[in-house]
PDB file of C-alpha atoms in Angstrom:
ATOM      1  CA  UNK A 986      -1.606  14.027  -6.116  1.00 84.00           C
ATOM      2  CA  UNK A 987      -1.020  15.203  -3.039  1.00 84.00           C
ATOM      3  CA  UNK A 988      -1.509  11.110  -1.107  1.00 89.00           C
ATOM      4  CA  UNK A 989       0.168   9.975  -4.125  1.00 93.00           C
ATOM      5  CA  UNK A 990       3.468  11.432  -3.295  1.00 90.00           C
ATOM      6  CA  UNK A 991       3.299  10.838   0.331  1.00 89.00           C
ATOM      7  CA  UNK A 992       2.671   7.291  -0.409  1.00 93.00           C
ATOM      8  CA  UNK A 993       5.408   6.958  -2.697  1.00 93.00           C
ATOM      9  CA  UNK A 994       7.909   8.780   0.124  1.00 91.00           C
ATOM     10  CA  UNK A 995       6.759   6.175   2.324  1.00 93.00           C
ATOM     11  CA  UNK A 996       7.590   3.532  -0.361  1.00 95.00           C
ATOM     12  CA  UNK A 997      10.669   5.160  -1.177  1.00 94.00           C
ATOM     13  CA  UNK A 998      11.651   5.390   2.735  1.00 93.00           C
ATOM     14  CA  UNK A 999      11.146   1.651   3.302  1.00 95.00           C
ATOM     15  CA  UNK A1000      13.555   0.867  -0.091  1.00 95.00           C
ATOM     16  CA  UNK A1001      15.971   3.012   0.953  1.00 94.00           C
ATOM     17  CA  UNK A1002      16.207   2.061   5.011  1.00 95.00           C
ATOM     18  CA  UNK A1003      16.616  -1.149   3.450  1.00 96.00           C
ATOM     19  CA  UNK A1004      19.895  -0.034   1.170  1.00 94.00           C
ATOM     20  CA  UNK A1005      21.127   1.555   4.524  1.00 95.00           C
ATOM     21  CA  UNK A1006      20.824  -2.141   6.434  1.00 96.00           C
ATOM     22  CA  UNK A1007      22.945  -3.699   3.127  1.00 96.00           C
ATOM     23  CA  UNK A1008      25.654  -0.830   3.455  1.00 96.00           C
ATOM     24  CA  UNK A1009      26.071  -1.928   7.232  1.00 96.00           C
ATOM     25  CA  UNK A1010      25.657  -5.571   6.384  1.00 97.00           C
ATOM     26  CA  UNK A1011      28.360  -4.514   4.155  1.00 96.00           C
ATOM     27  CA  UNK A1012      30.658  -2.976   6.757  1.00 97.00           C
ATOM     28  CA  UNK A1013      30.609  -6.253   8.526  1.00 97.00           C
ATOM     29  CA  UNK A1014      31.269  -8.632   6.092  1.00 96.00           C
ATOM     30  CA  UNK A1015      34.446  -5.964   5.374  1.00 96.00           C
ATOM     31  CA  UNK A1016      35.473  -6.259   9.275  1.00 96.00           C
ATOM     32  CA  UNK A1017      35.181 -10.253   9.017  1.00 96.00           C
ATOM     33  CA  UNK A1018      37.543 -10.107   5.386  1.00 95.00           C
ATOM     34  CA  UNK A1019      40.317  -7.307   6.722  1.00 95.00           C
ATOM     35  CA  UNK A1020      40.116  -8.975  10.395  1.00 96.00           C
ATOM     36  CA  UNK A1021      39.987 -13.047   8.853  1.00 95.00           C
ATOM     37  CA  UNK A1022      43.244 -11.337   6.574  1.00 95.00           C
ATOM     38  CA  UNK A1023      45.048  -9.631   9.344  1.00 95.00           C
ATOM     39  CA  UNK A1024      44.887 -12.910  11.664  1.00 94.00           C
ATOM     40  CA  UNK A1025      45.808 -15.533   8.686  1.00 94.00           C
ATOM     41  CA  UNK A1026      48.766 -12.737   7.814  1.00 93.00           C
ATOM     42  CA  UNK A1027      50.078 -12.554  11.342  1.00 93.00           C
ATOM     43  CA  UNK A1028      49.541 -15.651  13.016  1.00 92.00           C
ATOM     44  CA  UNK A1029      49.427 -18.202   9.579  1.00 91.00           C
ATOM     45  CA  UNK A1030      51.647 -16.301   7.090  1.00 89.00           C
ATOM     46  CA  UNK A1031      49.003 -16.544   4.853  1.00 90.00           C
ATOM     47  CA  UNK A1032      46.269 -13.664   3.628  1.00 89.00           C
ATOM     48  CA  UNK A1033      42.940 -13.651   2.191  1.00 87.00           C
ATOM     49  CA  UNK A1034      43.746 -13.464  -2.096  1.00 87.00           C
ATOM     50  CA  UNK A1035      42.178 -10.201  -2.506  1.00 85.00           C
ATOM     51  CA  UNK A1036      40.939  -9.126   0.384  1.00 88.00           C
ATOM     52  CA  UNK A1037      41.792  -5.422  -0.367  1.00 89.00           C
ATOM     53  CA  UNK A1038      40.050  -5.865  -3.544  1.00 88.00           C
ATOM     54  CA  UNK A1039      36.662  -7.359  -1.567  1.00 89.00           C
ATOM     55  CA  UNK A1040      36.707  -3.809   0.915  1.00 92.00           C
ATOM     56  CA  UNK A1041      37.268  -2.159  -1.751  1.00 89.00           C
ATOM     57  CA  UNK A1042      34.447  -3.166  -3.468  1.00 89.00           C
ATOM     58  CA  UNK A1043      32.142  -3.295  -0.650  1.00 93.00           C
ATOM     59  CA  UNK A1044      33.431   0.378  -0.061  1.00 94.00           C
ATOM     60  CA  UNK A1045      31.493   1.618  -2.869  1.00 92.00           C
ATOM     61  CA  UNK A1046      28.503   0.067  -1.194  1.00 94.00           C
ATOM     62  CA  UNK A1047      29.137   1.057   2.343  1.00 96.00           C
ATOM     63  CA  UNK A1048      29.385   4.583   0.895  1.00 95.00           C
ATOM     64  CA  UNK A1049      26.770   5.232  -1.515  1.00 94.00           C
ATOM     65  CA  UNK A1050      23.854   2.835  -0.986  1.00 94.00           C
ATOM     66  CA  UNK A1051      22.782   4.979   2.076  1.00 94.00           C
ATOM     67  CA  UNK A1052      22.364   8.577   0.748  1.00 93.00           C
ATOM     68  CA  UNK A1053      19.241   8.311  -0.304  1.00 93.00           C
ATOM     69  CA  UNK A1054      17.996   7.264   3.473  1.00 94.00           C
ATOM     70  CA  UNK A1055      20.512  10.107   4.570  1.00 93.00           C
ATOM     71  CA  UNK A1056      18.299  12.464   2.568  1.00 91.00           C
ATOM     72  CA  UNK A1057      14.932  11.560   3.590  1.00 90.00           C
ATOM     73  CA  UNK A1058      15.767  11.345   7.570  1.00 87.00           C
ATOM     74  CA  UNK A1059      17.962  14.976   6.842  1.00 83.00           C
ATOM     75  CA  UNK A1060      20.620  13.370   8.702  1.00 76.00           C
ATOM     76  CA  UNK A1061      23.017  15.662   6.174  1.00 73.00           C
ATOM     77  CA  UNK A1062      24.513  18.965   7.773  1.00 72.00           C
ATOM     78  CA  UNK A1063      22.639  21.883   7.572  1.00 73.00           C
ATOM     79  CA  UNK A1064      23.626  24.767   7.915  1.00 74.00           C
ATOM     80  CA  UNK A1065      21.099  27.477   9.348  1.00 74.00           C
ATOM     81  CA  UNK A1066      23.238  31.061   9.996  1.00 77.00           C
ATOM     82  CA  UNK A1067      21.444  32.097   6.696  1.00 81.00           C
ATOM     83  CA  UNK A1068      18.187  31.059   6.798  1.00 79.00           C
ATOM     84  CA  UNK A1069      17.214  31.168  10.071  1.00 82.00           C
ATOM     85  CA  UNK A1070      17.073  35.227   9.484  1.00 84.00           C
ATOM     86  CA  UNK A1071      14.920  34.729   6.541  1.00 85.00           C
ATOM     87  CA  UNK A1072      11.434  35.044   6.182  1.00 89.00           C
ATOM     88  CA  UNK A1073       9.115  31.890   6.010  1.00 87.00           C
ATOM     89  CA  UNK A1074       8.267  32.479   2.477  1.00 90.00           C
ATOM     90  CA  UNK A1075      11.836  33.416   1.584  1.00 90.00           C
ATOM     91  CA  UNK A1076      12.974  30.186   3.379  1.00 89.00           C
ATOM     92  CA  UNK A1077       9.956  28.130   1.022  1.00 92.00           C
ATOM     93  CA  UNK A1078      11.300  29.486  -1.851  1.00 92.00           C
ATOM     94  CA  UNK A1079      15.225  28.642  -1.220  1.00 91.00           C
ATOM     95  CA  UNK A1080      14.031  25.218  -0.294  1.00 91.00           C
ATOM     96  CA  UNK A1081      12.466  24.816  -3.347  1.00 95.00           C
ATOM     97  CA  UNK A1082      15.414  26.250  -4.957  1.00 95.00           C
ATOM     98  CA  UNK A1083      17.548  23.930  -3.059  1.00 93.00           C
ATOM     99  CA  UNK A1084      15.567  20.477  -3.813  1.00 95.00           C
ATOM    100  CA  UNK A1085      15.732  21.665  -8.189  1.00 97.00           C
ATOM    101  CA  UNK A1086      19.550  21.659  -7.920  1.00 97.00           C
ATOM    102  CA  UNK A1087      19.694  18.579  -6.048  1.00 96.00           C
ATOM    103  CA  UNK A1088      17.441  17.011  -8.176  1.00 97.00           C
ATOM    104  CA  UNK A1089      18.940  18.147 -11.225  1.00 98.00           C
ATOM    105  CA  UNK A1090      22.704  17.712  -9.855  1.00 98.00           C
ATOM    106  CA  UNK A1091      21.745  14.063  -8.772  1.00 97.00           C
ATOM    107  CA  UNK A1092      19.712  13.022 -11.929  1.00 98.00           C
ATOM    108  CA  UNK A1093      22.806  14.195 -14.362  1.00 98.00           C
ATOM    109  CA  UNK A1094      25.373  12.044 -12.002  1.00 97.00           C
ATOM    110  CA  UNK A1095      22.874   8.734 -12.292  1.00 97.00           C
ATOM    111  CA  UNK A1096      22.815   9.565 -16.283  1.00 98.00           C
ATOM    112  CA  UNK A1097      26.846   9.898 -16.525  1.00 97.00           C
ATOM    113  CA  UNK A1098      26.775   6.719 -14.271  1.00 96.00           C
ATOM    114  CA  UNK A1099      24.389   4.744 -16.259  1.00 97.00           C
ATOM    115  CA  UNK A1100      26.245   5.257 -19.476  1.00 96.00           C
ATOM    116  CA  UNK A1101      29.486   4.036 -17.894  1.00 93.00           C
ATOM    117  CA  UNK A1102      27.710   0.942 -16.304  1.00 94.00           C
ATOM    118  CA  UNK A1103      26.575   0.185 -19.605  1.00 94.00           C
ATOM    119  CA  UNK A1104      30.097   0.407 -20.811  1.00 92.00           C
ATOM    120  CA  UNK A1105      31.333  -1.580 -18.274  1.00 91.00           C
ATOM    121  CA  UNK A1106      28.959  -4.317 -18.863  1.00 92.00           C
ATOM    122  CA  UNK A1107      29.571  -3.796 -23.023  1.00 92.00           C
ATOM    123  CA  UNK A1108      33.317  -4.670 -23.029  1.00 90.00           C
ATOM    124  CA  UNK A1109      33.107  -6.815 -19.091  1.00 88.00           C
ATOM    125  CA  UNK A1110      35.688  -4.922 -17.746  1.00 84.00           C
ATOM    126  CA  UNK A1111      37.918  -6.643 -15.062  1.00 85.00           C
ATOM    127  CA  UNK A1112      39.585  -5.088 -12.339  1.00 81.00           C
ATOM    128  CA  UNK A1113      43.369  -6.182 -11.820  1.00 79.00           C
ATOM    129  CA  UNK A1114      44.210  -8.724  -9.103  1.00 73.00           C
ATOM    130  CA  UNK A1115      41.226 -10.787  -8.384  1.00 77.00           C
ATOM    131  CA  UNK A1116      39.875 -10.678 -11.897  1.00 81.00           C
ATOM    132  CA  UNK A1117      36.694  -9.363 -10.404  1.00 82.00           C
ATOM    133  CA  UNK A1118      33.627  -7.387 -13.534  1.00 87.00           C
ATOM    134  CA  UNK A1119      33.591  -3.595 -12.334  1.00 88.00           C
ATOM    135  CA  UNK A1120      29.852  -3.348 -13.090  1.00 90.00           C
ATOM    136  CA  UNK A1121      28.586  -4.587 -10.531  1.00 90.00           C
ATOM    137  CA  UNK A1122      30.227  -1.906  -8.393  1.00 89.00           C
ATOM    138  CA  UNK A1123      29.026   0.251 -10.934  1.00 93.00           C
ATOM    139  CA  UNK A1124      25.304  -0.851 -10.926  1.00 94.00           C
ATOM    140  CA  UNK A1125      25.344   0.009  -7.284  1.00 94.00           C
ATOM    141  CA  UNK A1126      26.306   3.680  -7.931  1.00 95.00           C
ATOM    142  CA  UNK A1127      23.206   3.896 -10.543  1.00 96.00           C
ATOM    143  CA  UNK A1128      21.082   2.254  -8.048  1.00 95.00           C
ATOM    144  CA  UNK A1129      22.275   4.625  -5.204  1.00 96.00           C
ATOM    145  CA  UNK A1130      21.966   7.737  -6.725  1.00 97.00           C
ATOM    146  CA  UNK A1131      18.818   6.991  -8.924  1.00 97.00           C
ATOM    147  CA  UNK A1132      17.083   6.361  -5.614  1.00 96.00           C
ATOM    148  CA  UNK A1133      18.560   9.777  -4.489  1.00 96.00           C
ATOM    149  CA  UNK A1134      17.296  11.907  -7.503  1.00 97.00           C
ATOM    150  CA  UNK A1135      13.922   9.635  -6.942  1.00 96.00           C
ATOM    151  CA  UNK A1136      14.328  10.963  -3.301  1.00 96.00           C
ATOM    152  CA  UNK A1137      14.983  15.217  -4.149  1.00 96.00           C
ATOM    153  CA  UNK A1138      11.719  14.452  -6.651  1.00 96.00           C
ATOM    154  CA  UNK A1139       9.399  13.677  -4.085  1.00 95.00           C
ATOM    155  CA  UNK A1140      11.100  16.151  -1.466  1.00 94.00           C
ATOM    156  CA  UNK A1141      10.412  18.665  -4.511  1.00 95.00           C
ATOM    157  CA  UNK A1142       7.251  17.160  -4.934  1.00 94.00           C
ATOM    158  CA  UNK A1143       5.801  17.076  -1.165  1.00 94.00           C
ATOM    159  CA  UNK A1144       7.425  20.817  -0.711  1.00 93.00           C
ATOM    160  CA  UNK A1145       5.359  21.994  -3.613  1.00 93.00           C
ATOM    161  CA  UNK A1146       2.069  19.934  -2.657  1.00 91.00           C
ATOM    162  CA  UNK A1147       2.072  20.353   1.174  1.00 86.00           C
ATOM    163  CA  UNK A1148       4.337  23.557   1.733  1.00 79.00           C
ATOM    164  CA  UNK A1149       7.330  24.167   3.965  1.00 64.00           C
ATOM    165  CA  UNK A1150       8.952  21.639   6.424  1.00 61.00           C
ATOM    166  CA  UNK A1151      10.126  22.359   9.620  1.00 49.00           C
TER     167      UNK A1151
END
């Protein structure tokens, strides 16, 4: 069990470094619309149709398709004042603690977001202006945070099976 779920966090690393190089991919195709719209604006009185619709769909990308990757690499704050005063097994127990809520918090905001994406897709809602379908936007936000419930599972998971981190 134990290689199982390290394997599958290595898996699950390599999926999600990948989402992280699409968000970033996705901040530069945003640069090249706002900067291709600012220059056609100023210098050709002419914009790119939509182009605040485009960032702000790539926003949702930019924003959410890299938690996941955020999670495994801890590259969230953490805040120590607490638990640095706390005993090892006190400090295995509140990380347990700590990866249940995320998990649970996490897998109830992909369920929510699923249900709506399958809304979304039901009736093929259109947002105003460009005429664009909302679920793809919406699909990304179930793919981002299922990978980030995916991720607090096997944090869970490896915590229980090998023991405290460092």
């Amino acid at each position: 069990m134990r290689n199982f779920v390290l394997q599958a966090l290595d898996v699950a690393t390599k999926i999600t470094k990948w989402l992280a190089i699409l968000a970033a991919v996705c901040i530069g195709v945003m640069m090249v619309v706002n900067f291709t719209d600012i220059m056609g604006t100023k210098f050709f009185l002419r914009s790119v149709p939509g182009a605040l619709d485009i960032s702000e769909e790539l926003m949702v990308l930019v924003t959410l398709l890299p938690l996941a990757f955020i999670a495994l690499e801890r590259g969230h704050i953490r805040i120590t004042l607490l638990t640095e005063h706390m005993t090892s097994a006190a400090r295995f127990v509140l990380q347990i603690i700590q990866y249940v809520i995320a998990t649970l918090i996490s897998a109830f905001i992909t369920w929510r977001v699923f249900v709506g994406f399958q809304g979304t897709v039901e009736v093929m809602d259109l947002k105003e202006g460009l005429n664009l379908p909302i679920w793809p936007a919406n699909l990304a936000i179930v793919i981002a945070f299922g990978f980030l419930t995916l991720v607090w599972a096997l944090l869970l998971a490896k915590t229980v099976l090998v023991g405290q981190e460092r």
